[in-house]
PDB file of C-alpha atoms in Angstrom:
ATOM      1  CA  MET T   1      88.433  20.981  11.827  1.00 51.00           C
ATOM      2  CA  ARG T   2      87.071  23.976   9.972  1.00 55.00           C
ATOM      3  CA  LYS T   3      83.335  24.423   9.881  1.00 54.00           C
ATOM      4  CA  PRO T   4      81.761  24.523   6.408  1.00 55.00           C
ATOM      5  CA  PRO T   5      80.768  28.018   5.293  1.00 56.00           C
ATOM      6  CA  ARG T   6      77.248  28.985   6.300  1.00 55.00           C
ATOM      7  CA  LYS T   7      74.744  29.147   3.481  1.00 54.00           C
ATOM      8  CA  ARG T   8      73.528  32.615   2.742  1.00 55.00           C
ATOM      9  CA  GLY T   9      69.976  33.518   1.852  1.00 53.00           C
ATOM     10  CA  PRO T  10      69.076  35.018  -1.525  1.00 49.00           C
ATOM     11  CA  PHE T  11      69.263  38.554  -0.190  1.00 51.00           C
ATOM     12  CA  ALA T  12      72.404  38.129   1.900  1.00 52.00           C
ATOM     13  CA  SER T  13      74.601  40.129  -0.458  1.00 50.00           C
ATOM     14  CA  ALA T  14      72.089  42.954  -0.549  1.00 49.00           C
ATOM     15  CA  ARG T  15      71.869  43.017   3.233  1.00 49.00           C
ATOM     16  CA  ARG T  16      75.668  42.947   3.470  1.00 48.00           C
ATOM     17  CA  GLU T  17      75.897  45.917   1.135  1.00 46.00           C
ATOM     18  CA  VAL T  18      73.589  47.875   3.407  1.00 46.00           C
ATOM     19  CA  SER T  19      75.379  46.918   6.610  1.00 44.00           C
ATOM     20  CA  GLU T  20      78.791  47.678   5.115  1.00 44.00           C
ATOM     21  CA  THR T  21      77.790  51.045   3.642  1.00 46.00           C
ATOM     22  CA  GLY T  22      79.215  53.897   5.682  1.00 45.00           C
ATOM     23  CA  GLU T  23      80.695  53.619   9.152  1.00 50.00           C
ATOM     24  CA  PRO T  24      79.068  51.257  11.710  1.00 53.00           C
ATOM     25  CA  GLY T  25      76.456  53.014  13.817  1.00 59.00           C
ATOM     26  CA  ARG T  26      76.667  56.185  11.792  1.00 76.00           C
ATOM     27  CA  SER T  27      73.567  57.643  10.146  1.00 87.00           C
ATOM     28  CA  SER T  28      72.919  60.618   7.970  1.00 92.00           C
ATOM     29  CA  ALA T  29      70.056  62.478   6.368  1.00 94.00           C
ATOM     30  CA  GLN T  30      70.663  60.373   3.274  1.00 90.00           C
ATOM     31  CA  THR T  31      70.567  56.956   4.968  1.00 90.00           C
ATOM     32  CA  ALA T  32      67.540  58.012   7.055  1.00 91.00           C
ATOM     33  CA  SER T  33      65.502  58.865   3.968  1.00 92.00           C
ATOM     34  CA  PRO T  34      62.839  56.321   2.868  1.00 91.00           C
ATOM     35  CA  SER T  35      64.317  56.481  -0.625  1.00 93.00           C
ATOM     36  CA  TYR T  36      67.445  54.757   0.716  1.00 93.00           C
ATOM     37  CA  ARG T  37      65.610  51.642   1.878  1.00 93.00           C
ATOM     38  CA  LEU T  38      65.912  48.461  -0.128  1.00 94.00           C
ATOM     39  CA  ALA T  39      62.788  48.146  -2.261  1.00 94.00           C
ATOM     40  CA  PHE T  40      61.824  44.716  -0.896  1.00 92.00           C
ATOM     41  CA  GLU T  41      62.135  45.994   2.697  1.00 93.00           C
ATOM     42  CA  ASP T  42      60.212  49.227   2.138  1.00 94.00           C
ATOM     43  CA  VAL T  43      56.645  48.477   3.230  1.00 94.00           C
ATOM     44  CA  ASP T  44      55.394  51.955   2.394  1.00 95.00           C
ATOM     45  CA  PHE T  45      56.726  51.533  -1.127  1.00 95.00           C
ATOM     46  CA  LEU T  46      55.190  48.059  -1.541  1.00 95.00           C
ATOM     47  CA  LEU T  47      51.790  49.374  -0.438  1.00 95.00           C
ATOM     48  CA  ARG T  48      51.648  52.061  -3.109  1.00 96.00           C
ATOM     49  CA  GLN T  49      48.831  51.863  -5.640  1.00 96.00           C
ATOM     50  CA  ASP T  50      51.349  51.360  -8.454  1.00 97.00           C
ATOM     51  CA  LEU T  51      52.675  48.204  -6.776  1.00 96.00           C
ATOM     52  CA  ARG T  52      49.321  46.381  -6.712  1.00 97.00           C
ATOM     53  CA  PRO T  53      50.336  44.022  -9.569  1.00 96.00           C
ATOM     54  CA  VAL T  54      53.403  43.015  -7.549  1.00 96.00           C
ATOM     55  CA  ARG T  55      51.313  42.406  -4.433  1.00 96.00           C
ATOM     56  CA  LEU T  56      48.874  40.293  -6.429  1.00 97.00           C
ATOM     57  CA  GLN T  57      51.736  38.225  -7.765  1.00 97.00           C
ATOM     58  CA  LEU T  58      53.265  37.735  -4.325  1.00 97.00           C
ATOM     59  CA  GLU T  59      49.928  36.727  -2.834  1.00 97.00           C
ATOM     60  CA  LEU T  60      49.459  34.159  -5.596  1.00 97.00           C
ATOM     61  CA  LEU T  61      53.000  32.850  -5.387  1.00 97.00           C
ATOM     62  CA  LYS T  62      53.573  32.434  -1.645  1.00 97.00           C
ATOM     63  CA  PRO T  63      50.837  29.820  -0.962  1.00 97.00           C
ATOM     64  CA  GLU T  64      51.690  28.054  -4.227  1.00 97.00           C
ATOM     65  CA  LEU T  65      55.360  27.618  -3.334  1.00 97.00           C
ATOM     66  CA  LEU T  66      54.586  26.494   0.218  1.00 96.00           C
ATOM     67  CA  GLN T  67      52.057  23.930  -0.996  1.00 95.00           C
ATOM     68  CA  GLN T  68      54.642  22.609  -3.443  1.00 94.00           C
ATOM     69  CA  GLN T  69      57.132  22.438  -0.591  1.00 94.00           C
ATOM     70  CA  HIS T  70      54.677  20.339   1.450  1.00 92.00           C
ATOM     71  CA  GLY T  71      53.904  18.069  -1.480  1.00 92.00           C
ATOM     72  CA  ILE T  72      50.223  18.998  -1.764  1.00 94.00           C
ATOM     73  CA  LYS T  73      49.101  17.279  -4.968  1.00 93.00           C
ATOM     74  CA  SER T  74      45.341  17.783  -4.793  1.00 95.00           C
ATOM     75  CA  THR T  75      42.698  19.157  -2.445  1.00 96.00           C
ATOM     76  CA  VAL T  76      39.024  19.006  -1.576  1.00 97.00           C
ATOM     77  CA  ALA T  77      37.551  22.447  -0.902  1.00 98.00           C
ATOM     78  CA  VAL T  78      34.933  22.598   1.853  1.00 98.00           C
ATOM     79  CA  PHE T  79      32.654  25.645   2.034  1.00 96.00           C
ATOM     80  CA  GLY T  80      29.891  26.547   4.455  1.00 97.00           C
ATOM     81  CA  SER T  81      28.690  29.037   6.993  1.00 96.00           C
ATOM     82  CA  ALA T  82      30.995  30.399   9.675  1.00 94.00           C
ATOM     83  CA  ARG T  83      27.847  30.692  11.822  1.00 93.00           C
ATOM     84  CA  ILE T  84      27.059  26.979  12.105  1.00 95.00           C
ATOM     85  CA  PRO T  85      28.361  25.987  15.548  1.00 94.00           C
ATOM     86  CA  SER T  86      29.295  22.644  16.988  1.00 94.00           C
ATOM     87  CA  PRO T  87      26.367  20.796  18.613  1.00 93.00           C
ATOM     88  CA  GLU T  88      27.776  21.578  22.071  1.00 94.00           C
ATOM     89  CA  ARG T  89      28.049  25.281  21.305  1.00 93.00           C
ATOM     90  CA  ALA T  90      24.587  25.343  19.700  1.00 94.00           C
ATOM     91  CA  GLN T  91      22.999  23.819  22.811  1.00 94.00           C
ATOM     92  CA  SER T  92      24.750  26.358  25.013  1.00 94.00           C
ATOM     93  CA  VAL T  93      23.481  29.281  22.921  1.00 94.00           C
ATOM     94  CA  LEU T  94      19.974  27.793  22.901  1.00 94.00           C
ATOM     95  CA  GLY T  95      19.973  27.575  26.680  1.00 95.00           C
ATOM     96  CA  LEU T  96      20.855  31.255  26.984  1.00 94.00           C
ATOM     97  CA  ALA T  97      18.216  32.220  24.395  1.00 95.00           C
ATOM     98  CA  GLU T  98      15.534  30.221  26.202  1.00 92.00           C
ATOM     99  CA  GLU T  99      16.383  31.890  29.488  1.00 93.00           C
ATOM    100  CA  GLU T 100      16.242  35.336  27.876  1.00 93.00           C
ATOM    101  CA  ALA T 101      12.874  34.530  26.252  1.00 92.00           C
ATOM    102  CA  ARG T 102      11.435  33.385  29.596  1.00 92.00           C
ATOM    103  CA  ASN T 103      12.606  36.565  31.313  1.00 93.00           C
ATOM    104  CA  ARG T 104      11.341  38.819  28.491  1.00 92.00           C
ATOM    105  CA  PRO T 105       8.279  37.024  27.072  1.00 90.00           C
ATOM    106  CA  LYS T 106       7.003  40.025  25.090  1.00 89.00           C
ATOM    107  CA  ASP T 107      10.347  41.060  23.621  1.00 91.00           C
ATOM    108  CA  ARG T 108      10.416  40.459  19.860  1.00 92.00           C
ATOM    109  CA  VAL T 109      14.199  40.556  19.729  1.00 94.00           C
ATOM    110  CA  ALA T 110      14.438  37.833  22.362  1.00 93.00           C
ATOM    111  CA  ALA T 111      11.876  35.762  20.464  1.00 93.00           C
ATOM    112  CA  ARG T 112      13.869  36.179  17.272  1.00 94.00           C
ATOM    113  CA  ARG T 113      17.072  35.090  18.997  1.00 93.00           C
ATOM    114  CA  LEU T 114      15.317  32.011  20.332  1.00 94.00           C
ATOM    115  CA  ALA T 115      14.061  31.059  16.878  1.00 94.00           C
ATOM    116  CA  VAL T 116      17.526  31.473  15.377  1.00 93.00           C
ATOM    117  CA  ALA T 117      19.091  29.486  18.224  1.00 93.00           C
ATOM    118  CA  ARG T 118      16.698  26.605  17.551  1.00 95.00           C
ATOM    119  CA  ARG T 119      17.628  26.640  13.869  1.00 92.00           C
ATOM    120  CA  MET T 120      21.302  26.618  14.792  1.00 93.00           C
ATOM    121  CA  VAL T 121      20.773  23.507  16.902  1.00 94.00           C
ATOM    122  CA  ALA T 122      19.130  21.839  13.912  1.00 93.00           C
ATOM    123  CA  ASN T 123      21.876  23.019  11.556  1.00 93.00           C
ATOM    124  CA  SER T 124      24.667  21.943  13.896  1.00 95.00           C
ATOM    125  CA  ARG T 125      24.326  18.460  12.423  1.00 96.00           C
ATOM    126  CA  TYR T 126      26.164  19.867   9.408  1.00 97.00           C
ATOM    127  CA  TYR T 127      29.142  20.653  11.664  1.00 97.00           C
ATOM    128  CA  GLU T 128      29.329  16.977  12.576  1.00 97.00           C
ATOM    129  CA  GLU T 129      28.908  15.883   8.961  1.00 97.00           C
ATOM    130  CA  ALA T 130      31.696  18.224   7.830  1.00 98.00           C
ATOM    131  CA  ARG T 131      33.951  16.885  10.549  1.00 98.00           C
ATOM    132  CA  ARG T 132      33.178  13.263   9.659  1.00 98.00           C
ATOM    133  CA  PHE T 133      33.614  13.952   5.954  1.00 98.00           C
ATOM    134  CA  ALA T 134      37.093  15.409   6.555  1.00 98.00           C
ATOM    135  CA  ARG T 135      38.029  12.394   8.657  1.00 97.00           C
ATOM    136  CA  ILE T 136      36.932  10.028   5.887  1.00 96.00           C
ATOM    137  CA  VAL T 137      38.768  11.904   3.136  1.00 95.00           C
ATOM    138  CA  THR T 138      41.934  12.370   5.156  1.00 94.00           C
ATOM    139  CA  GLY T 139      41.970   8.807   6.397  1.00 91.00           C
ATOM    140  CA  THR T 140      41.426   7.380   2.930  1.00 87.00           C
ATOM    141  CA  CYS T 141      43.742   9.526   0.836  1.00 75.00           C
ATOM    142  CA  ALA T 142      46.394  10.998   3.101  1.00 64.00           C
ATOM    143  CA  GLY T 143      49.375   9.313   4.659  1.00 62.00           C
ATOM    144  CA  GLU T 144      52.856  10.226   5.775  1.00 58.00           C
ATOM    145  CA  HIS T 145      54.055  10.683   2.191  1.00 61.00           C
ATOM    146  CA  VAL T 146      50.708  11.090   0.415  1.00 65.00           C
ATOM    147  CA  CYS T 147      49.076  14.498  -0.002  1.00 86.00           C
ATOM    148  CA  ASP T 148      46.130  13.829  -2.289  1.00 91.00           C
ATOM    149  CA  PHE T 149      42.630  15.153  -1.508  1.00 95.00           C
ATOM    150  CA  VAL T 150      43.872  17.386   1.298  1.00 96.00           C
ATOM    151  CA  VAL T 151      40.994  19.217   2.990  1.00 97.00           C
ATOM    152  CA  LYS T 152      41.020  22.951   2.276  1.00 98.00           C
ATOM    153  CA  THR T 153      38.746  25.551   3.920  1.00 98.00           C
ATOM    154  CA  GLY T 154      38.400  29.294   4.370  1.00 96.00           C
ATOM    155  CA  GLY T 155      40.170  28.919   7.699  1.00 96.00           C
ATOM    156  CA  GLY T 156      37.500  30.426   9.945  1.00 95.00           C
ATOM    157  CA  PRO T 157      34.936  29.049  12.418  1.00 95.00           C
ATOM    158  CA  GLY T 158      31.762  27.030  11.809  1.00 96.00           C
ATOM    159  CA  ILE T 159      31.848  24.563   8.917  1.00 97.00           C
ATOM    160  CA  MET T 160      35.429  25.573   8.141  1.00 97.00           C
ATOM    161  CA  GLU T 161      36.539  24.724  11.652  1.00 97.00           C
ATOM    162  CA  ALA T 162      34.660  21.428  11.505  1.00 98.00           C
ATOM    163  CA  ALA T 163      36.444  20.310   8.330  1.00 98.00           C
ATOM    164  CA  ASN T 164      39.900  21.290   9.560  1.00 98.00           C
ATOM    165  CA  ARG T 165      39.074  19.625  12.855  1.00 98.00           C
ATOM    166  CA  GLY T 166      38.102  16.377  11.167  1.00 98.00           C
ATOM    167  CA  ALA T 167      41.472  16.186   9.412  1.00 97.00           C
ATOM    168  CA  ASP T 168      43.248  17.026  12.649  1.00 97.00           C
ATOM    169  CA  ASP T 169      41.311  14.294  14.504  1.00 97.00           C
ATOM    170  CA  ILE T 170      43.362  11.652  12.723  1.00 94.00           C
ATOM    171  CA  GLY T 171      46.613  13.579  12.481  1.00 93.00           C
ATOM    172  CA  GLY T 172      46.241  14.664   8.851  1.00 94.00           C
ATOM    173  CA  LYS T 173      47.186  17.883   7.118  1.00 94.00           C
ATOM    174  CA  SER T 174      44.616  20.494   6.176  1.00 96.00           C
ATOM    175  CA  ILE T 175      44.761  23.936   4.621  1.00 98.00           C
ATOM    176  CA  GLY T 176      43.189  27.219   5.702  1.00 98.00           C
ATOM    177  CA  LEU T 177      42.803  30.198   3.355  1.00 97.00           C
ATOM    178  CA  ASN T 178      42.068  33.101   5.663  1.00 96.00           C
ATOM    179  CA  ILE T 179      41.105  36.579   4.480  1.00 94.00           C
ATOM    180  CA  VAL T 180      41.592  40.057   5.931  1.00 92.00           C
ATOM    181  CA  LEU T 181      38.155  41.394   6.912  1.00 87.00           C
ATOM    182  CA  PRO T 182      36.921  44.607   8.555  1.00 84.00           C
ATOM    183  CA  MET T 183      36.013  42.564  11.629  1.00 77.00           C
ATOM    184  CA  GLU T 184      38.770  40.509  13.239  1.00 64.00           C
ATOM    185  CA  GLN T 185      39.111  37.096  11.634  1.00 74.00           C
ATOM    186  CA  GLU T 186      41.436  34.528  13.150  1.00 89.00           C
ATOM    187  CA  PRO T 187      42.323  31.093  11.810  1.00 95.00           C
ATOM    188  CA  ASN T 188      40.775  28.177  13.640  1.00 97.00           C
ATOM    189  CA  SER T 189      43.174  26.134  15.741  1.00 96.00           C
ATOM    190  CA  TYR T 190      42.839  22.918  13.690  1.00 98.00           C
ATOM    191  CA  ILE T 191      44.587  24.109  10.498  1.00 98.00           C
ATOM    192  CA  THR T 192      48.060  22.703   9.893  1.00 97.00           C
ATOM    193  CA  PRO T 193      50.163  25.725  10.964  1.00 97.00           C
ATOM    194  CA  ASP T 194      52.504  25.557   7.956  1.00 97.00           C
ATOM    195  CA  LEU T 195      49.478  25.507   5.625  1.00 97.00           C
ATOM    196  CA  CYS T 196      47.628  28.420   7.214  1.00 98.00           C
ATOM    197  CA  PHE T 197      47.566  31.288   4.712  1.00 97.00           C
ATOM    198  CA  ARG T 198      46.202  34.826   4.831  1.00 96.00           C
ATOM    199  CA  PHE T 199      44.979  36.871   1.876  1.00 96.00           C
ATOM    200  CA  HIS T 200      44.120  40.476   1.252  1.00 95.00           C
ATOM    201  CA  TYR T 201      42.622  39.941  -2.218  1.00 95.00           C
ATOM    202  CA  PHE T 202      39.469  37.843  -2.534  1.00 94.00           C
ATOM    203  CA  ALA T 203      40.303  37.169  -6.193  1.00 95.00           C
ATOM    204  CA  ILE T 204      43.622  35.490  -5.383  1.00 97.00           C
ATOM    205  CA  ARG T 205      42.033  33.525  -2.568  1.00 96.00           C
ATOM    206  CA  LYS T 206      39.394  32.263  -5.023  1.00 95.00           C
ATOM    207  CA  MET T 207      42.118  31.093  -7.384  1.00 95.00           C
ATOM    208  CA  HIS T 208      43.754  29.119  -4.593  1.00 96.00           C
ATOM    209  CA  PHE T 209      40.421  27.564  -3.619  1.00 96.00           C
ATOM    210  CA  LEU T 210      40.110  26.043  -7.077  1.00 95.00           C
ATOM    211  CA  THR T 211      43.777  25.359  -7.772  1.00 93.00           C
ATOM    212  CA  ARG T 212      44.404  21.646  -7.058  1.00 94.00           C
ATOM    213  CA  SER T 213      40.746  21.105  -6.049  1.00 96.00           C
ATOM    214  CA  LYS T 214      39.284  17.791  -7.158  1.00 97.00           C
ATOM    215  CA  ALA T 215      35.909  18.463  -5.546  1.00 97.00           C
ATOM    216  CA  LEU T 216      33.887  21.215  -3.903  1.00 98.00           C
ATOM    217  CA  VAL T 217      31.813  20.206  -0.912  1.00 98.00           C
ATOM    218  CA  VAL T 218      29.319  22.915  -0.013  1.00 98.00           C
ATOM    219  CA  PHE T 219      27.366  23.041   3.233  1.00 98.00           C
ATOM    220  CA  PRO T 220      24.558  25.512   3.986  1.00 97.00           C
ATOM    221  CA  GLY T 221      25.884  29.037   4.103  1.00 96.00           C
ATOM    222  CA  GLY T 222      25.315  32.671   3.264  1.00 95.00           C
ATOM    223  CA  PHE T 223      26.664  35.206   0.774  1.00 95.00           C
ATOM    224  CA  GLY T 224      30.264  33.999   0.940  1.00 93.00           C
ATOM    225  CA  THR T 225      29.303  30.375   0.394  1.00 96.00           C
ATOM    226  CA  LEU T 226      27.029  31.294  -2.521  1.00 96.00           C
ATOM    227  CA  ASP T 227      29.788  33.422  -4.008  1.00 95.00           C
ATOM    228  CA  GLU T 228      32.276  30.540  -4.031  1.00 95.00           C
ATOM    229  CA  LEU T 229      29.632  28.068  -5.217  1.00 97.00           C
ATOM    230  CA  PHE T 230      28.562  30.056  -8.263  1.00 96.00           C
ATOM    231  CA  GLU T 231      32.123  31.059  -9.090  1.00 95.00           C
ATOM    232  CA  ALA T 232      33.011  27.390  -9.502  1.00 96.00           C
ATOM    233  CA  ALA T 233      29.739  26.536 -11.261  1.00 96.00           C
ATOM    234  CA  THR T 234      30.292  29.324 -13.796  1.00 96.00           C
ATOM    235  CA  LEU T 235      33.833  28.152 -14.539  1.00 96.00           C
ATOM    236  CA  ILE T 236      32.555  24.615 -15.175  1.00 96.00           C
ATOM    237  CA  GLN T 237      29.559  25.861 -17.207  1.00 95.00           C
ATOM    238  CA  THR T 238      31.796  27.962 -19.447  1.00 95.00           C
ATOM    239  CA  GLY T 239      34.486  25.311 -19.820  1.00 95.00           C
ATOM    240  CA  LYS T 240      37.158  27.371 -18.070  1.00 95.00           C
ATOM    241  CA  ILE T 241      37.974  24.421 -15.823  1.00 94.00           C
ATOM    242  CA  ASP T 242      37.409  20.697 -16.202  1.00 95.00           C
ATOM    243  CA  PRO T 243      34.284  19.386 -14.471  1.00 96.00           C
ATOM    244  CA  ILE T 244      34.732  18.372 -10.842  1.00 97.00           C
ATOM    245  CA  PRO T 245      32.094  17.182  -8.360  1.00 98.00           C
ATOM    246  CA  ILE T 246      30.180  19.993  -6.671  1.00 98.00           C
ATOM    247  CA  LEU T 247      28.337  18.412  -3.762  1.00 98.00           C
ATOM    248  CA  LEU T 248      25.585  20.313  -1.953  1.00 98.00           C
ATOM    249  CA  PHE T 249      24.911  19.086   1.570  1.00 98.00           C
ATOM    250  CA  GLY T 250      21.253  19.313   2.510  1.00 96.00           C
ATOM    251  CA  ARG T 251      18.832  19.195  -0.432  1.00 96.00           C
ATOM    252  CA  GLU T 252      16.034  20.777   1.606  1.00 95.00           C
ATOM    253  CA  TYR T 253      18.133  23.865   2.350  1.00 96.00           C
ATOM    254  CA  TRP T 254      19.535  24.346  -1.125  1.00 97.00           C
ATOM    255  CA  GLU T 255      16.263  23.857  -2.985  1.00 95.00           C
ATOM    256  CA  ARG T 256      14.717  26.580  -0.835  1.00 95.00           C
ATOM    257  CA  VAL T 257      17.640  28.970  -1.295  1.00 95.00           C
ATOM    258  CA  ILE T 258      18.379  28.354  -5.002  1.00 95.00           C
ATOM    259  CA  ASN T 259      15.594  27.669  -7.489  1.00 95.00           C
ATOM    260  CA  ILE T 260      17.515  26.282 -10.446  1.00 94.00           C
ATOM    261  CA  ASP T 261      14.318  24.966 -12.038  1.00 95.00           C
ATOM    262  CA  ALA T 262      12.968  28.521 -12.187  1.00 96.00           C
ATOM    263  CA  MET T 263      16.116  29.670 -13.993  1.00 96.00           C
ATOM    264  CA  ILE T 264      15.771  26.775 -16.451  1.00 96.00           C
ATOM    265  CA  ASN T 265      12.089  27.578 -17.083  1.00 96.00           C
ATOM    266  CA  GLU T 266      12.981  31.216 -17.712  1.00 96.00           C
ATOM    267  CA  GLY T 267      15.652  30.174 -20.200  1.00 96.00           C
ATOM    268  CA  MET T 268      18.446  31.635 -18.082  1.00 95.00           C
ATOM    269  CA  VAL T 269      20.407  28.379 -17.806  1.00 93.00           C
ATOM    270  CA  ALA T 270      20.357  25.145 -19.793  1.00 94.00           C
ATOM    271  CA  LEU T 271      18.700  21.996 -18.512  1.00 95.00           C
ATOM    272  CA  GLU T 272      22.044  20.174 -18.381  1.00 94.00           C
ATOM    273  CA  ASP T 273      23.511  22.882 -16.154  1.00 95.00           C
ATOM    274  CA  LYS T 274      21.556  21.368 -13.284  1.00 95.00           C
ATOM    275  CA  ASP T 275      23.831  18.338 -13.525  1.00 95.00           C
ATOM    276  CA  ILE T 276      26.743  20.443 -12.293  1.00 97.00           C
ATOM    277  CA  PHE T 277      25.384  19.954  -8.764  1.00 97.00           C
ATOM    278  CA  THR T 278      24.806  16.791  -6.740  1.00 98.00           C
ATOM    279  CA  PHE T 279      22.813  16.742  -3.516  1.00 98.00           C
ATOM    280  CA  VAL T 280      24.116  14.677  -0.606  1.00 98.00           C
ATOM    281  CA  GLU T 281      23.058  14.231   2.995  1.00 97.00           C
ATOM    282  CA  THR T 282      25.863  12.334   4.727  1.00 97.00           C
ATOM    283  CA  ALA T 283      29.641  12.296   4.827  1.00 98.00           C
ATOM    284  CA  GLU T 284      29.739   8.763   3.452  1.00 97.00           C
ATOM    285  CA  GLU T 285      27.480   9.654   0.530  1.00 98.00           C
ATOM    286  CA  ALA T 286      29.668  12.647  -0.312  1.00 98.00           C
ATOM    287  CA  TRP T 287      32.870  10.610  -0.312  1.00 96.00           C
ATOM    288  CA  ASN T 288      31.247   7.860  -2.411  1.00 96.00           C
ATOM    289  CA  CYS T 289      30.346  10.470  -5.058  1.00 97.00           C
ATOM    290  CA  ILE T 290      33.956  11.660  -5.204  1.00 96.00           C
ATOM    291  CA  ALA T 291      35.324   8.123  -5.246  1.00 95.00           C
ATOM    292  CA  ASP T 292      32.949   7.143  -8.071  1.00 96.00           C
ATOM    293  CA  PHE T 293      33.905  10.223 -10.101  1.00 96.00           C
ATOM    294  CA  TYR T 294      37.633   9.414  -9.876  1.00 95.00           C
ATOM    295  CA  ARG T 295      37.180   5.636  -9.759  1.00 92.00           C
ATOM    296  CA  LEU T 296      38.861   5.352  -6.377  1.00 87.00           C
ATOM    297  CA  PRO T 297      38.587   2.424  -3.976  1.00 79.00           C
ATOM    298  CA  LYS T 298      35.960   2.999  -1.273  1.00 69.00           C
TER     299      LYS T 298
END
């Protein structure tokens, strides 16, 4: 019985043309020249300045097609600091900082590290809340054939790890949008491997954060978290996207970091712009806000 012909990939004919050009194993000055390479296999060519529009398009298209392939209908984006550790890790760091402070009682650097370590222990509760929130969302909205409200993070450590971990706790899918940085940045081990993406361009990564997102859940964080937060708030304020819940975990933190009332009093934003944000303190409260917004069963 004859075997059915093997399916060829989209570039099979092009590869065949290359392999069948000239005699097998024979090279020449012409075939060795970079100009002879197929355009889509020529990395040096693709990295030219002139090819930036093509790279932008590819970086937008690849995650989109793979999410379609996995049936991802909607997502919940979770932002927050990469520096907020798990409670276990926070306690370990605190122990080391306390020992250093005891051994160097007059060292200001050691005292500073101890103070930061104590704050990290306090803030580690947000790691647990992010993990619980992801478990709730994934358990409520995701099943074997259901891919609504899939948790999506920046793919790194801290709050991002916690959210991916929460989805993984109950066997659910989650997405990680990693970014190339000057320092080494690796995806956390809880992201669904087939939904672990890597970006060069922050702008394209931002687009993927908001594409499909039905809510933004924002934990305490630094510049990166603020950047994503105000990007989304501006798009809602200007009507570029439909309103979605933006939930800020930890009122005490956010009211110290962002003084929206001051901006309102100075006439920089409208009074109703404050309604873009909702403060929450627990995973359950956050999910209830999302469920109420979309009239979902709780």
